Amino acid sequence: MPRLLRMPGISADAEEVVFLEWCSTVGSTVAAGAAIATVETEKANVDIEAEEEAVLWRTLIEPGDAVAVGAPIAVLAGVGEDVSDEGGVLVALGLATTSAAAVEHHIADHDNVEEGDATAEPTATPTP
């Protein structure tokens, strides 16, 4: 299952950093220990390193964004991992509330209901 990459704590007193750049492109494999991104703190520019070999599947922030420590910044997948159910992955990680497949299914169901097919009339809610 893909996992979230969160902004690590860079220094003891920094609660937020400025995101500078991605060192890898979406879809590329990042080796363990390799720089995946660069951020700016009050004192220096710092590389964020991959903890393990992974594929940068989706980026969640852009250069120039102020990012809080602990905030999700990217989605990493295992090398060779099947991530074809994009909507399901995003829902599982809490980045979306409904998968694309569920939305398409709902739209298809709605399109199959003919006008005037409703079985219940709306009722007014009494005001206290």
PDB file of C-alpha atoms in Angstrom:
ATOM      1  CA  MET A   1       0.000   0.000   0.000  1.00  0.00           C
ATOM      2  CA  PRO A   2       1.376   3.442  -0.858  1.00  0.00           C
ATOM      3  CA  ARG A   3       2.204   5.630   2.108  1.00  0.00           C
ATOM      4  CA  LEU A   4       2.303   9.321   2.906  1.00  0.00           C
ATOM      5  CA  LEU A   5       5.615  11.113   3.115  1.00  0.00           C
ATOM      6  CA  ARG A   6       5.275  13.746   5.828  1.00  0.00           C
ATOM      7  CA  MET A   7       7.410  16.822   6.362  1.00  0.00           C
ATOM      8  CA  PRO A   8      10.013  15.733   8.897  1.00  0.00           C
ATOM      9  CA  GLY A   9      11.157  17.917  11.758  1.00  0.00           C
ATOM     10  CA  ILE A  10      14.236  19.626  10.342  1.00  0.00           C
ATOM     11  CA  SER A  11      15.376  21.531  13.419  1.00  0.00           C
ATOM     12  CA  ALA A  12      14.280  21.648  17.036  1.00  0.00           C
ATOM     13  CA  ASP A  13      12.664  25.085  16.816  1.00  0.00           C
ATOM     14  CA  ALA A  14      11.213  25.008  13.279  1.00  0.00           C
ATOM     15  CA  GLU A  15       7.477  24.346  13.085  1.00  0.00           C
ATOM     16  CA  GLU A  16       7.263  25.289   9.413  1.00  0.00           C
ATOM     17  CA  VAL A  17       9.576  25.317   6.398  1.00  0.00           C
ATOM     18  CA  VAL A  18       9.366  26.660   2.858  1.00  0.00           C
ATOM     19  CA  PHE A  19       9.316  23.981   0.200  1.00  0.00           C
ATOM     20  CA  LEU A  20      11.913  24.707  -2.507  1.00  0.00           C
ATOM     21  CA  GLU A  21      11.941  21.826  -5.002  1.00  0.00           C
ATOM     22  CA  TRP A  22      11.427  18.172  -5.776  1.00  0.00           C
ATOM     23  CA  CYS A  23      14.730  16.419  -6.471  1.00  0.00           C
ATOM     24  CA  SER A  24      12.871  13.583  -8.225  1.00  0.00           C
ATOM     25  CA  THR A  25      10.074  13.527 -10.762  1.00  0.00           C
ATOM     26  CA  VAL A  26       6.714  11.848 -10.281  1.00  0.00           C
ATOM     27  CA  GLY A  27       7.022   8.215 -11.339  1.00  0.00           C
ATOM     28  CA  SER A  28      10.738   7.968 -10.690  1.00  0.00           C
ATOM     29  CA  THR A  29      12.363   5.582  -8.237  1.00  0.00           C
ATOM     30  CA  VAL A  30      14.208   7.194  -5.342  1.00  0.00           C
ATOM     31  CA  ALA A  31      16.978   5.194  -3.661  1.00  0.00           C
ATOM     32  CA  ALA A  32      17.136   4.922   0.119  1.00  0.00           C
ATOM     33  CA  GLY A  33      19.137   7.864   1.437  1.00  0.00           C
ATOM     34  CA  ALA A  34      18.765   9.894  -1.769  1.00  0.00           C
ATOM     35  CA  ALA A  35      17.383  13.429  -1.678  1.00  0.00           C
ATOM     36  CA  ILE A  36      13.723  13.501  -2.603  1.00  0.00           C
ATOM     37  CA  ALA A  37      13.104  17.207  -1.928  1.00  0.00           C
ATOM     38  CA  THR A  38      14.748  20.396  -0.684  1.00  0.00           C
ATOM     39  CA  VAL A  39      13.284  22.777   1.888  1.00  0.00           C
ATOM     40  CA  GLU A  40      14.377  26.088   3.354  1.00  0.00           C
ATOM     41  CA  THR A  41      14.589  26.695   7.082  1.00  0.00           C
ATOM     42  CA  GLU A  42      15.516  29.949   8.791  1.00  0.00           C
ATOM     43  CA  LYS A  43      19.149  28.845   8.818  1.00  0.00           C
ATOM     44  CA  ALA A  44      19.790  26.700   5.719  1.00  0.00           C
ATOM     45  CA  ASN A  45      18.471  24.741   2.770  1.00  0.00           C
ATOM     46  CA  VAL A  46      18.036  21.098   3.746  1.00  0.00           C
ATOM     47  CA  ASP A  47      17.475  17.956   1.674  1.00  0.00           C
ATOM     48  CA  ILE A  48      14.787  15.500   2.721  1.00  0.00           C
ATOM     49  CA  GLU A  49      16.046  11.974   2.148  1.00  0.00           C
ATOM     50  CA  ALA A  50      14.042   8.878   1.298  1.00  0.00           C
ATOM     51  CA  GLU A  51      14.077   6.412   4.196  1.00  0.00           C
ATOM     52  CA  GLU A  52      13.749   3.447   1.822  1.00  0.00           C
ATOM     53  CA  GLU A  53      13.680   2.841  -1.912  1.00  0.00           C
ATOM     54  CA  ALA A  54      10.316   3.993  -3.271  1.00  0.00           C
ATOM     55  CA  VAL A  55       8.543   5.497  -6.254  1.00  0.00           C
ATOM     56  CA  LEU A  56       7.453   9.137  -5.999  1.00  0.00           C
ATOM     57  CA  TRP A  57       3.820   8.488  -6.942  1.00  0.00           C
ATOM     58  CA  ARG A  58       2.163  11.843  -6.238  1.00  0.00           C
ATOM     59  CA  THR A  59       3.335  15.235  -4.979  1.00  0.00           C
ATOM     60  CA  LEU A  60       1.030  17.184  -2.674  1.00  0.00           C
ATOM     61  CA  ILE A  61       2.849  20.524  -2.420  1.00  0.00           C
ATOM     62  CA  GLU A  62       4.498  22.986  -4.791  1.00  0.00           C
ATOM     63  CA  PRO A  63       7.700  25.049  -4.624  1.00  0.00           C
ATOM     64  CA  GLY A  64       7.162  28.144  -2.501  1.00  0.00           C
ATOM     65  CA  ASP A  65       4.570  26.519  -0.226  1.00  0.00           C
ATOM     66  CA  ALA A  66       4.945  27.009   3.526  1.00  0.00           C
ATOM     67  CA  VAL A  67       4.667  23.525   5.026  1.00  0.00           C
ATOM     68  CA  ALA A  68       4.103  22.578   8.663  1.00  0.00           C
ATOM     69  CA  VAL A  69       6.194  19.827  10.203  1.00  0.00           C
ATOM     70  CA  GLY A  70       4.162  16.616  10.001  1.00  0.00           C
ATOM     71  CA  ALA A  71       2.056  17.715   7.033  1.00  0.00           C
ATOM     72  CA  PRO A  72       1.769  15.258   4.121  1.00  0.00           C
ATOM     73  CA  ILE A  73       3.950  16.325   1.192  1.00  0.00           C
ATOM     74  CA  ALA A  74       3.906  13.317  -1.153  1.00  0.00           C
ATOM     75  CA  VAL A  75       2.679   9.786  -1.693  1.00  0.00           C
ATOM     76  CA  LEU A  76       5.316   7.072  -2.077  1.00  0.00           C
ATOM     77  CA  ALA A  77       4.687   3.623  -3.515  1.00  0.00           C
ATOM     78  CA  GLY A  78       6.798   0.513  -3.382  1.00  0.00           C
ATOM     79  CA  VAL A  79       8.857  -0.303  -6.470  1.00  0.00           C
ATOM     80  CA  GLY A  80       6.622  -2.389  -8.745  1.00  0.00           C
ATOM     81  CA  GLU A  81       3.565  -1.812  -6.559  1.00  0.00           C
ATOM     82  CA  ASP A  82       0.198  -1.710  -8.362  1.00  0.00           C
ATOM     83  CA  VAL A  83      -1.380   1.700  -7.817  1.00  0.00           C
ATOM     84  CA  SER A  84      -3.904   1.534 -10.653  1.00  0.00           C
ATOM     85  CA  ASP A  85      -6.822   2.284  -8.293  1.00  0.00           C
ATOM     86  CA  GLU A  86      -5.805   5.898  -7.803  1.00  0.00           C
ATOM     87  CA  GLY A  87      -9.074   6.886  -6.142  1.00  0.00           C
ATOM     88  CA  GLY A  88      -8.926   3.975  -3.728  1.00  0.00           C
ATOM     89  CA  VAL A  89      -5.359   4.831  -2.748  1.00  0.00           C
ATOM     90  CA  LEU A  90      -6.253   8.478  -2.105  1.00  0.00           C
ATOM     91  CA  VAL A  91      -9.281   7.492  -0.008  1.00  0.00           C
ATOM     92  CA  ALA A  92      -7.247   4.943   1.985  1.00  0.00           C
ATOM     93  CA  LEU A  93      -4.637   7.600   2.762  1.00  0.00           C
ATOM     94  CA  GLY A  94      -7.275  10.151   3.787  1.00  0.00           C
ATOM     95  CA  LEU A  95      -6.522  12.464   0.860  1.00  0.00           C
ATOM     96  CA  ALA A  96      -9.974  12.057  -0.710  1.00  0.00           C
ATOM     97  CA  THR A  97     -13.378  11.162   0.642  1.00  0.00           C
ATOM     98  CA  THR A  98     -14.741   9.213  -2.315  1.00  0.00           C
ATOM     99  CA  SER A  99     -12.942   7.105  -4.872  1.00  0.00           C
ATOM    100  CA  ALA A 100     -13.332   7.943  -8.560  1.00  0.00           C
ATOM    101  CA  ALA A 101     -14.926   4.536  -9.157  1.00  0.00           C
ATOM    102  CA  ALA A 102     -17.586   5.226  -6.522  1.00  0.00           C
ATOM    103  CA  VAL A 103     -18.301   8.636  -8.049  1.00  0.00           C
ATOM    104  CA  GLU A 104     -18.602   7.123 -11.536  1.00  0.00           C
ATOM    105  CA  HIS A 105     -20.922   4.416 -10.168  1.00  0.00           C
ATOM    106  CA  HIS A 106     -23.091   7.050  -8.457  1.00  0.00           C
ATOM    107  CA  ILE A 107     -23.264   9.143 -11.639  1.00  0.00           C
ATOM    108  CA  ALA A 108     -24.194   6.084 -13.697  1.00  0.00           C
ATOM    109  CA  ASP A 109     -26.961   5.197 -11.223  1.00  0.00           C
ATOM    110  CA  HIS A 110     -28.242   8.769 -11.300  1.00  0.00           C
ATOM    111  CA  ASP A 111     -28.226   8.834 -15.111  1.00  0.00           C
ATOM    112  CA  ASN A 112     -30.311   5.638 -15.201  1.00  0.00           C
ATOM    113  CA  VAL A 113     -33.142   7.188 -13.153  1.00  0.00           C
ATOM    114  CA  GLU A 114     -35.741   8.705 -15.429  1.00  0.00           C
ATOM    115  CA  GLU A 115     -37.271  12.067 -14.665  1.00  0.00           C
ATOM    116  CA  GLY A 116     -40.354  11.697 -12.463  1.00  0.00           C
ATOM    117  CA  ASP A 117     -39.134   8.334 -11.168  1.00  0.00           C
ATOM    118  CA  ALA A 118     -38.808   9.499  -7.579  1.00  0.00           C
ATOM    119  CA  THR A 119     -40.925   7.487  -5.172  1.00  0.00           C
ATOM    120  CA  ALA A 120     -41.011   9.845  -2.205  1.00  0.00           C
ATOM    121  CA  GLU A 121     -42.059  13.445  -2.048  1.00  0.00           C
ATOM    122  CA  PRO A 122     -39.862  15.769  -0.009  1.00  0.00           C
ATOM    123  CA  THR A 123     -41.391  16.715   3.315  1.00  0.00           C
ATOM    124  CA  ALA A 124     -41.088  20.016   5.078  1.00  0.00           C
ATOM    125  CA  THR A 125     -39.374  19.999   8.431  1.00  0.00           C
ATOM    126  CA  PRO A 126     -41.444  21.850  11.032  1.00  0.00           C
ATOM    127  CA  THR A 127     -39.750  24.848  12.567  1.00  0.00           C
ATOM    128  CA  PRO A 128     -39.664  24.896  16.362  1.00  0.00           C
TER     129      PRO A 128
END
